[in-house]
Amino acid sequence: MIQYFSMMLVAVGLYGLLSQKNLVKLIISLNIAEIGVNLFIVSIGYVEGGAAPILSSVSDNSSLLFVDPLPQALVLTSIVIGVGVTALALSLIVSVSKSRNTIDITELSSGGGDSE
Amino acid sequence: MKRIISALIALLFFFMIVTALNSDSSDSMGIPRYGEVKLSERVSAKYIEKSVNGNEDEINFGVTVDAETGSANMVTSIVVNYRSFDTLGEVTVLFISATGVGLLLGGGRKRIGSVISVSPVVKTASRVIAPLLMVLGIYVFAHGHLTPGGGFPGGAIIAAGFLLLVVVDDEKRASKGLKILEGTMGLLYVFIGIAGLLISGSFLSNFLPTGVVGELFSAGIIPVVYSIIGLKVGAELSGIVDDFISEGGDEV
């Protein structure tokens, strides 16, 4: 179920990337798709009845059933890189809107907006 | 028209994926069914048992001494021990991205004023809350090998504290020391890697004794590396916030 839901999020993000014209909305679509992919990768490592992969006073033995920690570690990397991409893209949008006074991609490609 | 075509493409993608998920995955090809994963077939089983180097003993919380990574949190043991080289690359990506943001937006010394008026009650309260948030961030990254969390969430919490200060205070700017802290921490991470190379023969290997699993002072270099990452990420994200609130122009 969660796998279908995460893929639905990716499809929503894909729809946004294809149909939107506002640059900020494109970034939002990219982030939605990214969340879907991250959820999907974590769900691949789920083991029925498994505990969170942390040894504690509750689950104190390595022979107990745990979920797969490797996808979680990879998703941690993916989230951080997503933050970097989003920050850089937003700063590009800020500088584009400063120089062209528009963030609509059709106006940008047709040379519209007030170029200084 | 454009929207309909986009929706069709997105739906097509969704049905392709659903078909792939429902297809037979009894052999090693394809995506395993949700929840029916056999960990013993995956490399993760070795990470859980801390037996990558062939140690077959069970790991017991609070009992086992000198286990392979010594980290109670298995995700942490992967992120900053088994696959620490990946994390070094990840930190580099974040550093380059923060530098790019600074290059595109920074250079302005004057900051953008708040558009909303903040009441004195909120101002005073956030001066109390922001240091507490930063302490929470330090707690999260210092306990990264025991509890959920670690350097990246801890750094993000620290940056959230800075963001709170920036939102309520019109004059608040990041100090120049943040950039120095950020660079120094990145350099320290590489130095720890080189120390591992010199002492035990592989880059970023865990050369300190790992202690008892589950104690605060355990897991060798993992808490050290995670504290470095936490400070670095906190400084970097605060720097990004600072770049976004600065405008062009040279007025002080």
mmCIF file of C-alpha atoms in Angstrom:
data_model
loop_
_atom_site.group_PDB
_atom_site.id
_atom_site.type_symbol
_atom_site.label_atom_id
_atom_site.label_comp_id
_atom_site.label_asym_id
_atom_site.label_seq_id
_atom_site.Cartn_x
_atom_site.Cartn_y
_atom_site.Cartn_z
ATOM 1 C CA MET A 1 0.000 0.000 0.000
ATOM 2 C CA ILE A 2 2.691 2.477 0.995
ATOM 3 C CA GLN A 3 4.552 1.584 -2.195
ATOM 4 C CA TYR A 4 1.552 2.500 -4.360
ATOM 5 C CA PHE A 5 1.125 5.697 -2.361
ATOM 6 C CA SER A 6 4.781 6.690 -2.828
ATOM 7 C CA MET A 7 4.584 6.019 -6.549
ATOM 8 C CA MET A 8 1.415 8.108 -6.654
ATOM 9 C CA LEU A 9 3.447 10.961 -5.148
ATOM 10 C CA VAL A 10 6.083 10.493 -7.859
ATOM 11 C CA ALA A 11 3.349 10.609 -10.520
ATOM 12 C CA VAL A 12 1.937 13.818 -8.992
ATOM 13 C CA GLY A 13 5.428 15.322 -9.038
ATOM 14 C CA LEU A 14 5.893 14.250 -12.658
ATOM 15 C CA TYR A 15 2.566 15.832 -13.626
ATOM 16 C CA GLY A 16 3.614 19.065 -11.920
ATOM 17 C CA LEU A 17 6.992 19.075 -13.657
ATOM 18 C CA LEU A 18 5.313 18.632 -17.060
ATOM 19 C CA SER A 19 2.386 21.007 -16.687
ATOM 20 C CA GLN A 20 3.515 23.934 -14.510
ATOM 21 C CA LYS A 21 5.042 27.131 -15.863
ATOM 22 C CA ASN A 22 6.049 28.836 -12.627
ATOM 23 C CA LEU A 23 9.640 28.018 -11.627
ATOM 24 C CA VAL A 24 8.843 27.834 -7.902
ATOM 25 C CA LYS A 25 6.017 25.381 -8.620
ATOM 26 C CA LEU A 26 8.473 23.287 -10.642
ATOM 27 C CA ILE A 27 10.763 23.087 -7.601
ATOM 28 C CA ILE A 28 7.798 22.093 -5.424
ATOM 29 C CA SER A 29 6.911 19.325 -7.927
ATOM 30 C CA LEU A 30 10.506 18.111 -7.885
ATOM 31 C CA ASN A 31 10.369 17.930 -4.081
ATOM 32 C CA ILE A 32 7.086 15.990 -4.103
ATOM 33 C CA ALA A 33 8.548 13.441 -6.527
ATOM 34 C CA GLU A 34 11.664 13.223 -4.369
ATOM 35 C CA ILE A 35 9.633 12.497 -1.229
ATOM 36 C CA GLY A 36 7.821 9.734 -3.126
ATOM 37 C CA VAL A 37 11.068 8.121 -4.233
ATOM 38 C CA ASN A 38 12.527 8.341 -0.710
ATOM 39 C CA LEU A 39 9.421 6.692 0.774
ATOM 40 C CA PHE A 40 9.646 3.965 -1.837
ATOM 41 C CA ILE A 41 13.316 3.221 -1.102
ATOM 42 C CA VAL A 42 12.621 2.997 2.642
ATOM 43 C CA SER A 43 9.646 0.700 1.981
ATOM 44 C CA ILE A 44 11.869 -1.725 0.036
ATOM 45 C CA GLY A 45 13.743 -2.413 3.275
ATOM 46 C CA TYR A 46 10.640 -3.107 5.370
ATOM 47 C CA VAL A 47 10.516 -6.518 7.022
ATOM 48 C CA GLU A 48 7.165 -7.736 8.380
ATOM 49 C CA GLY A 49 7.286 -7.375 12.173
ATOM 50 C CA GLY A 50 10.789 -5.942 12.190
ATOM 51 C CA ALA A 51 11.927 -3.431 14.821
ATOM 52 C CA ALA A 52 13.650 -0.114 14.075
ATOM 53 C CA PRO A 53 17.329 -0.865 13.426
ATOM 54 C CA ILE A 54 18.595 0.497 16.732
ATOM 55 C CA LEU A 55 19.846 -1.640 19.593
ATOM 56 C CA SER A 56 18.229 -0.404 22.794
ATOM 57 C CA SER A 57 17.076 -1.758 26.128
ATOM 58 C CA VAL A 58 13.894 -2.994 24.385
ATOM 59 C CA SER A 59 15.454 -4.739 21.394
ATOM 60 C CA ASP A 60 18.836 -5.562 22.849
ATOM 61 C CA ASN A 61 20.109 -8.410 20.716
ATOM 62 C CA SER A 62 21.415 -8.473 17.159
ATOM 63 C CA SER A 63 19.681 -11.781 16.399
ATOM 64 C CA LEU A 64 16.208 -10.179 16.688
ATOM 65 C CA LEU A 65 14.230 -9.182 13.604
ATOM 66 C CA PHE A 66 15.110 -5.710 12.341
ATOM 67 C CA VAL A 67 14.121 -3.794 9.231
ATOM 68 C CA ASP A 68 16.829 -3.210 6.658
ATOM 69 C CA PRO A 69 19.042 -0.271 7.775
ATOM 70 C CA LEU A 70 20.799 0.152 4.421
ATOM 71 C CA PRO A 71 17.953 1.844 2.464
ATOM 72 C CA GLN A 72 17.434 4.192 5.419
ATOM 73 C CA ALA A 73 21.098 5.199 5.336
ATOM 74 C CA LEU A 74 20.929 5.793 1.585
ATOM 75 C CA VAL A 75 17.744 7.854 1.928
ATOM 76 C CA LEU A 76 19.521 10.027 4.518
ATOM 77 C CA THR A 77 22.068 10.856 1.805
ATOM 78 C CA SER A 78 19.286 11.457 -0.704
ATOM 79 C CA ILE A 79 17.422 13.863 1.602
ATOM 80 C CA VAL A 80 20.549 15.948 2.207
ATOM 81 C CA ILE A 81 21.312 16.159 -1.497
ATOM 82 C CA GLY A 82 17.668 17.130 -2.106
ATOM 83 C CA VAL A 83 18.105 20.030 0.339
ATOM 84 C CA GLY A 84 21.229 21.147 -1.519
ATOM 85 C CA VAL A 85 19.525 20.965 -4.917
ATOM 86 C CA THR A 86 16.474 22.864 -3.667
ATOM 87 C CA ALA A 87 18.560 25.629 -2.059
ATOM 88 C CA LEU A 88 20.647 26.097 -5.190
ATOM 89 C CA ALA A 89 17.586 26.055 -7.471
ATOM 90 C CA LEU A 90 15.752 28.609 -5.324
ATOM 91 C CA SER A 91 18.750 30.932 -5.329
ATOM 92 C CA LEU A 92 18.920 30.616 -9.130
ATOM 93 C CA ILE A 93 15.240 31.574 -9.258
ATOM 94 C CA VAL A 94 15.913 34.609 -7.056
ATOM 95 C CA SER A 95 18.659 35.828 -9.365
ATOM 96 C CA VAL A 96 16.545 35.118 -12.483
ATOM 97 C CA SER A 97 13.620 37.085 -11.083
ATOM 98 C CA LYS A 98 15.946 39.959 -10.175
ATOM 99 C CA SER A 99 17.355 40.271 -13.679
ATOM 100 C CA ARG A 100 14.227 39.416 -15.749
ATOM 101 C CA ASN A 101 11.350 40.376 -13.414
ATOM 102 C CA THR A 102 9.497 37.145 -14.179
ATOM 103 C CA ILE A 103 9.665 33.480 -13.181
ATOM 104 C CA ASP A 104 7.302 32.141 -15.840
ATOM 105 C CA ILE A 105 9.162 29.812 -18.208
ATOM 106 C CA THR A 106 7.164 30.724 -21.316
ATOM 107 C CA GLU A 107 7.841 34.433 -20.768
ATOM 108 C CA LEU A 108 11.491 33.674 -20.080
ATOM 109 C CA SER A 109 11.967 31.629 -23.254
ATOM 110 C CA SER A 110 10.132 34.134 -25.475
ATOM 111 C CA GLY A 111 12.377 36.910 -24.213
ATOM 112 C CA GLY A 112 9.594 38.544 -22.233
ATOM 113 C CA GLY A 113 9.821 40.213 -18.885
ATOM 114 C CA ASP A 114 11.756 43.392 -18.304
ATOM 115 C CA SER A 115 15.340 42.631 -19.049
ATOM 116 C CA GLU A 116 17.596 45.295 -17.643
ATOM 117 C CA MET B 1 -4.493 20.357 -23.691
ATOM 118 C CA LYS B 2 -1.020 20.475 -22.189
ATOM 119 C CA ARG B 3 -2.387 19.530 -18.798
ATOM 120 C CA ILE B 4 -4.253 16.533 -20.225
ATOM 121 C CA ILE B 5 -1.120 15.223 -21.927
ATOM 122 C CA SER B 6 0.897 15.700 -18.718
ATOM 123 C CA ALA B 7 -1.737 13.859 -16.722
ATOM 124 C CA LEU B 8 -1.738 11.018 -19.267
ATOM 125 C CA ILE B 9 2.044 10.673 -19.088
ATOM 126 C CA ALA B 10 1.967 10.697 -15.274
ATOM 127 C CA LEU B 11 -0.798 8.055 -15.241
ATOM 128 C CA LEU B 12 1.115 5.912 -17.732
ATOM 129 C CA PHE B 13 4.184 6.097 -15.490
ATOM 130 C CA PHE B 14 2.104 5.160 -12.449
ATOM 131 C CA PHE B 15 0.599 2.103 -14.161
ATOM 132 C CA MET B 16 4.017 0.981 -15.416
ATOM 133 C CA ILE B 17 5.336 1.042 -11.872
ATOM 134 C CA VAL B 18 2.240 -0.700 -10.476
ATOM 135 C CA THR B 19 2.632 -3.449 -13.084
ATOM 136 C CA ALA B 20 6.276 -3.862 -12.110
ATOM 137 C CA LEU B 21 5.326 -4.041 -8.424
ATOM 138 C CA ASN B 22 2.669 -6.678 -9.063
ATOM 139 C CA SER B 23 4.804 -8.821 -11.354
ATOM 140 C CA ASP B 24 6.202 -12.096 -10.133
ATOM 141 C CA SER B 25 9.304 -11.508 -8.036
ATOM 142 C CA SER B 26 10.112 -15.019 -6.922
ATOM 143 C CA ASP B 27 13.528 -14.970 -8.561
ATOM 144 C CA SER B 28 16.232 -12.488 -7.769
ATOM 145 C CA MET B 29 14.996 -10.086 -10.461
ATOM 146 C CA GLY B 30 12.356 -7.458 -9.760
ATOM 147 C CA ILE B 31 11.251 -5.626 -6.656
ATOM 148 C CA PRO B 32 10.591 -7.814 -3.594
ATOM 149 C CA ARG B 33 7.053 -7.815 -2.231
ATOM 150 C CA TYR B 34 6.379 -5.318 0.523
ATOM 151 C CA GLY B 35 7.383 -6.739 3.909
ATOM 152 C CA GLU B 36 8.565 -10.083 2.548
ATOM 153 C CA VAL B 37 12.257 -9.288 2.465
ATOM 154 C CA LYS B 38 14.795 -11.880 3.524
ATOM 155 C CA LEU B 39 17.531 -9.899 5.219
ATOM 156 C CA SER B 40 19.860 -12.911 5.308
ATOM 157 C CA GLU B 41 20.191 -12.615 1.521
ATOM 158 C CA ARG B 42 21.237 -8.997 1.742
ATOM 159 C CA VAL B 43 24.463 -7.345 2.783
ATOM 160 C CA SER B 44 22.483 -5.569 5.527
ATOM 161 C CA ALA B 45 22.497 -8.764 7.620
ATOM 162 C CA LYS B 46 26.243 -8.284 8.067
ATOM 163 C CA TYR B 47 25.715 -4.654 9.057
ATOM 164 C CA ILE B 48 23.114 -5.663 11.656
ATOM 165 C CA GLU B 49 25.291 -8.394 13.157
ATOM 166 C CA LYS B 50 28.414 -6.217 12.831
ATOM 167 C CA SER B 51 30.139 -9.163 11.147
ATOM 168 C CA VAL B 52 31.604 -7.650 7.977
ATOM 169 C CA ASN B 53 35.072 -8.734 9.082
ATOM 170 C CA GLY B 54 33.858 -12.231 9.988
ATOM 171 C CA ASN B 55 32.985 -11.841 13.675
ATOM 172 C CA GLU B 56 30.204 -14.372 14.368
ATOM 173 C CA ASP B 57 29.280 -13.457 17.977
ATOM 174 C CA GLU B 58 25.911 -12.003 18.894
ATOM 175 C CA ILE B 59 25.815 -8.322 19.785
ATOM 176 C CA ASN B 60 24.072 -7.545 23.090
ATOM 177 C CA PHE B 61 23.057 -4.034 24.099
ATOM 178 C CA GLY B 62 25.101 -2.790 27.055
ATOM 179 C CA VAL B 63 27.194 -5.968 27.233
ATOM 180 C CA THR B 64 29.275 -6.512 24.115
ATOM 181 C CA VAL B 65 32.700 -4.881 24.249
ATOM 182 C CA ASP B 66 34.752 -3.861 21.226
ATOM 183 C CA ALA B 67 32.270 -4.832 18.550
ATOM 184 C CA GLU B 68 33.082 -3.946 14.974
ATOM 185 C CA THR B 69 31.617 -0.439 14.905
ATOM 186 C CA GLY B 70 30.264 -0.275 18.453
ATOM 187 C CA SER B 71 27.306 1.857 17.380
ATOM 188 C CA ALA B 72 23.910 0.852 18.776
ATOM 189 C CA ASN B 73 22.180 2.695 15.924
ATOM 190 C CA MET B 74 22.772 0.554 12.835
ATOM 191 C CA VAL B 75 21.898 3.314 10.383
ATOM 192 C CA THR B 76 24.602 5.464 11.971
ATOM 193 C CA SER B 77 27.086 2.605 11.790
ATOM 194 C CA ILE B 78 26.458 2.437 8.041
ATOM 195 C CA VAL B 79 26.452 6.193 7.439
ATOM 196 C CA VAL B 80 29.621 7.115 9.309
ATOM 197 C CA ASN B 81 31.508 3.850 9.497
ATOM 198 C CA TYR B 82 30.912 1.281 6.764
ATOM 199 C CA ARG B 83 30.013 3.849 4.112
ATOM 200 C CA SER B 84 31.707 6.917 5.539
ATOM 201 C CA PHE B 85 33.267 7.702 2.193
ATOM 202 C CA ASP B 86 29.757 8.244 0.768
ATOM 203 C CA THR B 87 29.053 10.641 3.619
ATOM 204 C CA LEU B 88 32.221 12.590 2.853
ATOM 205 C CA GLY B 89 30.931 12.984 -0.706
ATOM 206 C CA GLU B 90 27.505 13.998 0.604
ATOM 207 C CA VAL B 91 29.012 16.655 2.855
ATOM 208 C CA THR B 92 31.002 17.896 -0.133
ATOM 209 C CA VAL B 93 27.809 18.177 -2.216
ATOM 210 C CA LEU B 94 26.164 20.207 0.548
ATOM 211 C CA PHE B 95 29.259 22.410 0.824
ATOM 212 C CA ILE B 96 29.309 23.083 -2.937
ATOM 213 C CA SER B 97 25.588 23.840 -2.900
ATOM 214 C CA ALA B 98 25.992 26.295 0.000
ATOM 215 C CA THR B 99 28.903 27.920 -1.849
ATOM 216 C CA GLY B 100 26.771 28.196 -4.983
ATOM 217 C CA VAL B 101 23.963 29.868 -3.039
ATOM 218 C CA GLY B 102 26.491 32.304 -1.579
ATOM 219 C CA LEU B 103 27.880 33.010 -5.044
ATOM 220 C CA LEU B 104 24.452 33.681 -6.560
ATOM 221 C CA LEU B 105 22.863 35.647 -3.715
ATOM 222 C CA GLY B 106 25.572 36.796 -1.369
ATOM 223 C CA GLY B 107 27.856 39.770 -1.589
ATOM 224 C CA GLY B 108 25.170 41.992 -0.127
ATOM 225 C CA ARG B 109 25.925 43.252 3.341
ATOM 226 C CA LYS B 110 22.534 44.825 3.939
ATOM 227 C CA ARG B 111 19.774 42.476 5.004
ATOM 228 C CA ILE B 112 16.124 42.458 4.006
ATOM 229 C CA GLY B 113 13.919 43.713 6.810
ATOM 230 C CA SER B 114 11.011 41.704 8.138
ATOM 231 C CA VAL B 115 7.763 42.300 6.277
ATOM 232 C CA ILE B 116 5.676 41.471 9.334
ATOM 233 C CA SER B 117 5.794 43.328 12.634
ATOM 234 C CA VAL B 118 6.794 41.081 15.509
ATOM 235 C CA SER B 119 5.416 41.724 18.957
ATOM 236 C CA PRO B 120 7.911 42.116 21.853
ATOM 237 C CA VAL B 121 6.493 39.025 23.548
ATOM 238 C CA VAL B 122 7.368 36.848 20.554
ATOM 239 C CA LYS B 123 10.790 38.500 20.301
ATOM 240 C CA THR B 124 11.687 37.831 23.935
ATOM 241 C CA ALA B 125 10.288 34.307 23.883
ATOM 242 C CA SER B 126 12.242 33.336 20.790
ATOM 243 C CA ARG B 127 15.461 34.581 22.406
ATOM 244 C CA VAL B 128 14.777 31.974 25.096
ATOM 245 C CA ILE B 129 13.682 29.229 22.693
ATOM 246 C CA ALA B 130 16.477 29.587 20.118
ATOM 247 C CA PRO B 131 19.353 28.608 22.492
ATOM 248 C CA LEU B 132 17.259 25.675 23.731
ATOM 249 C CA LEU B 133 16.761 24.554 20.118
ATOM 250 C CA MET B 134 20.509 24.735 19.548
ATOM 251 C CA VAL B 135 21.173 22.663 22.665
ATOM 252 C CA LEU B 136 18.630 20.121 21.397
ATOM 253 C CA GLY B 137 20.523 20.030 18.091
ATOM 254 C CA ILE B 138 23.789 19.358 19.904
ATOM 255 C CA TYR B 139 22.073 16.602 21.921
ATOM 256 C CA VAL B 140 20.756 15.010 18.730
ATOM 257 C CA PHE B 141 24.127 14.858 17.002
ATOM 258 C CA ALA B 142 26.082 13.858 20.101
ATOM 259 C CA HIS B 143 23.743 10.876 20.613
ATOM 260 C CA GLY B 144 23.688 9.942 16.931
ATOM 261 C CA HIS B 145 25.170 6.521 17.638
ATOM 262 C CA LEU B 146 22.542 5.664 20.291
ATOM 263 C CA THR B 147 19.231 7.228 19.269
ATOM 264 C CA PRO B 148 17.476 8.188 16.041
ATOM 265 C CA GLY B 149 18.981 11.314 14.559
ATOM 266 C CA GLY B 150 22.567 12.265 13.992
ATOM 267 C CA GLY B 151 24.684 14.952 12.414
ATOM 268 C CA PHE B 152 22.330 15.990 9.622
ATOM 269 C CA PRO B 153 19.100 16.347 11.664
ATOM 270 C CA GLY B 154 21.096 17.925 14.505
ATOM 271 C CA GLY B 155 22.582 20.475 12.127
ATOM 272 C CA ALA B 156 19.143 21.199 10.709
ATOM 273 C CA ILE B 157 17.770 21.834 14.223
ATOM 274 C CA ILE B 158 20.627 24.255 14.950
ATOM 275 C CA ALA B 159 19.898 26.089 11.691
ATOM 276 C CA ALA B 160 16.208 26.223 12.680
ATOM 277 C CA GLY B 161 17.230 28.013 15.880
ATOM 278 C CA PHE B 162 19.193 30.520 13.806
ATOM 279 C CA LEU B 163 16.224 30.951 11.451
ATOM 280 C CA LEU B 164 13.982 31.752 14.439
ATOM 281 C CA LEU B 165 16.410 34.483 15.541
ATOM 282 C CA VAL B 166 16.579 35.893 12.020
ATOM 283 C CA VAL B 167 12.793 36.020 11.619
ATOM 284 C CA VAL B 168 12.158 37.981 14.808
ATOM 285 C CA ASP B 169 15.176 40.277 14.745
ATOM 286 C CA ASP B 170 15.638 42.813 11.951
ATOM 287 C CA GLU B 171 19.331 43.303 12.638
ATOM 288 C CA LYS B 172 20.424 39.708 13.108
ATOM 289 C CA ARG B 173 23.123 38.455 10.725
ATOM 290 C CA ALA B 174 25.320 35.383 10.729
ATOM 291 C CA SER B 175 28.829 36.054 11.962
ATOM 292 C CA LYS B 176 31.815 35.621 9.699
ATOM 293 C CA GLY B 177 33.011 32.849 12.005
ATOM 294 C CA LEU B 178 30.398 30.485 10.576
ATOM 295 C CA LYS B 179 32.225 30.198 7.252
ATOM 296 C CA ILE B 180 35.471 29.486 9.088
ATOM 297 C CA LEU B 181 33.758 26.866 11.294
ATOM 298 C CA GLU B 182 32.280 25.221 8.204
ATOM 299 C CA GLY B 183 35.605 24.979 6.390
ATOM 300 C CA THR B 184 37.511 23.825 9.477
ATOM 301 C CA MET B 185 35.017 21.047 10.149
ATOM 302 C CA GLY B 186 35.239 19.791 6.557
ATOM 303 C CA LEU B 187 39.025 19.760 6.829
ATOM 304 C CA LEU B 188 38.856 17.909 10.185
ATOM 305 C CA TYR B 189 36.685 15.199 8.613
ATOM 306 C CA VAL B 190 39.325 14.603 5.926
ATOM 307 C CA PHE B 191 42.080 14.629 8.572
ATOM 308 C CA ILE B 192 40.242 11.935 10.563
ATOM 309 C CA GLY B 193 40.056 9.906 7.363
ATOM 310 C CA ILE B 194 43.777 10.296 6.782
ATOM 311 C CA ALA B 195 44.469 9.377 10.419
ATOM 312 C CA GLY B 196 42.533 6.152 9.831
ATOM 313 C CA LEU B 197 44.615 5.544 6.710
ATOM 314 C CA LEU B 198 47.859 5.994 8.658
ATOM 315 C CA ILE B 199 46.855 4.035 11.776
ATOM 316 C CA SER B 200 44.841 1.099 10.479
ATOM 317 C CA GLY B 201 45.458 1.115 6.769
ATOM 318 C CA SER B 202 42.189 2.258 5.215
ATOM 319 C CA PHE B 203 40.688 5.696 4.686
ATOM 320 C CA LEU B 204 38.134 6.708 7.369
ATOM 321 C CA SER B 205 38.463 3.416 9.243
ATOM 322 C CA ASN B 206 37.445 3.300 12.887
ATOM 323 C CA PHE B 207 40.815 3.430 14.635
ATOM 324 C CA LEU B 208 39.656 4.203 18.191
ATOM 325 C CA PRO B 209 38.557 1.458 20.644
ATOM 326 C CA THR B 210 34.792 1.036 20.292
ATOM 327 C CA GLY B 211 33.869 0.373 23.927
ATOM 328 C CA VAL B 212 30.606 -1.058 25.235
ATOM 329 C CA VAL B 213 27.674 -0.991 22.786
ATOM 330 C CA GLY B 214 25.082 1.522 24.003
ATOM 331 C CA GLU B 215 27.223 3.834 26.148
ATOM 332 C CA LEU B 216 27.696 7.510 25.339
ATOM 333 C CA PHE B 217 31.467 7.219 25.075
ATOM 334 C CA SER B 218 31.591 4.315 22.684
ATOM 335 C CA ALA B 219 31.712 3.569 18.977
ATOM 336 C CA GLY B 220 35.199 5.008 18.397
ATOM 337 C CA ILE B 221 35.276 7.797 15.830
ATOM 338 C CA ILE B 222 31.516 7.744 15.123
ATOM 339 C CA PRO B 223 30.488 10.413 17.715
ATOM 340 C CA VAL B 224 33.498 12.526 16.722
ATOM 341 C CA VAL B 225 32.653 12.398 13.020
ATOM 342 C CA TYR B 226 28.960 12.987 13.674
ATOM 343 C CA SER B 227 29.711 16.024 15.855
ATOM 344 C CA ILE B 228 31.899 17.385 13.064
ATOM 345 C CA ILE B 229 29.094 16.781 10.538
ATOM 346 C CA GLY B 230 26.500 18.318 12.877
ATOM 347 C CA LEU B 231 28.490 21.533 13.361
ATOM 348 C CA LYS B 232 29.286 21.713 9.659
ATOM 349 C CA VAL B 233 25.692 21.191 8.523
ATOM 350 C CA GLY B 234 24.417 23.657 11.130
ATOM 351 C CA ALA B 235 26.887 26.304 9.957
ATOM 352 C CA GLU B 236 26.154 25.596 6.300
ATOM 353 C CA LEU B 237 22.360 25.784 6.584
ATOM 354 C CA SER B 238 22.603 28.934 8.736
ATOM 355 C CA GLY B 239 24.846 30.381 6.028
ATOM 356 C CA ILE B 240 22.236 29.553 3.381
ATOM 357 C CA VAL B 241 19.538 31.276 5.478
ATOM 358 C CA ASP B 242 21.849 34.276 5.856
ATOM 359 C CA ASP B 243 22.468 34.415 2.097
ATOM 360 C CA PHE B 244 18.759 34.365 1.356
ATOM 361 C CA ILE B 245 18.028 37.342 3.621
ATOM 362 C CA SER B 246 20.854 39.517 2.296
ATOM 363 C CA GLU B 247 20.302 41.872 -0.595
ATOM 364 C CA GLY B 248 22.781 43.144 -3.089
ATOM 365 C CA GLY B 249 24.584 46.408 -2.400
ATOM 366 C CA ASP B 250 27.474 47.378 -0.226
ATOM 367 C CA GLU B 251 25.874 49.469 2.496
ATOM 368 C CA VAL B 252 26.741 48.301 5.957
#
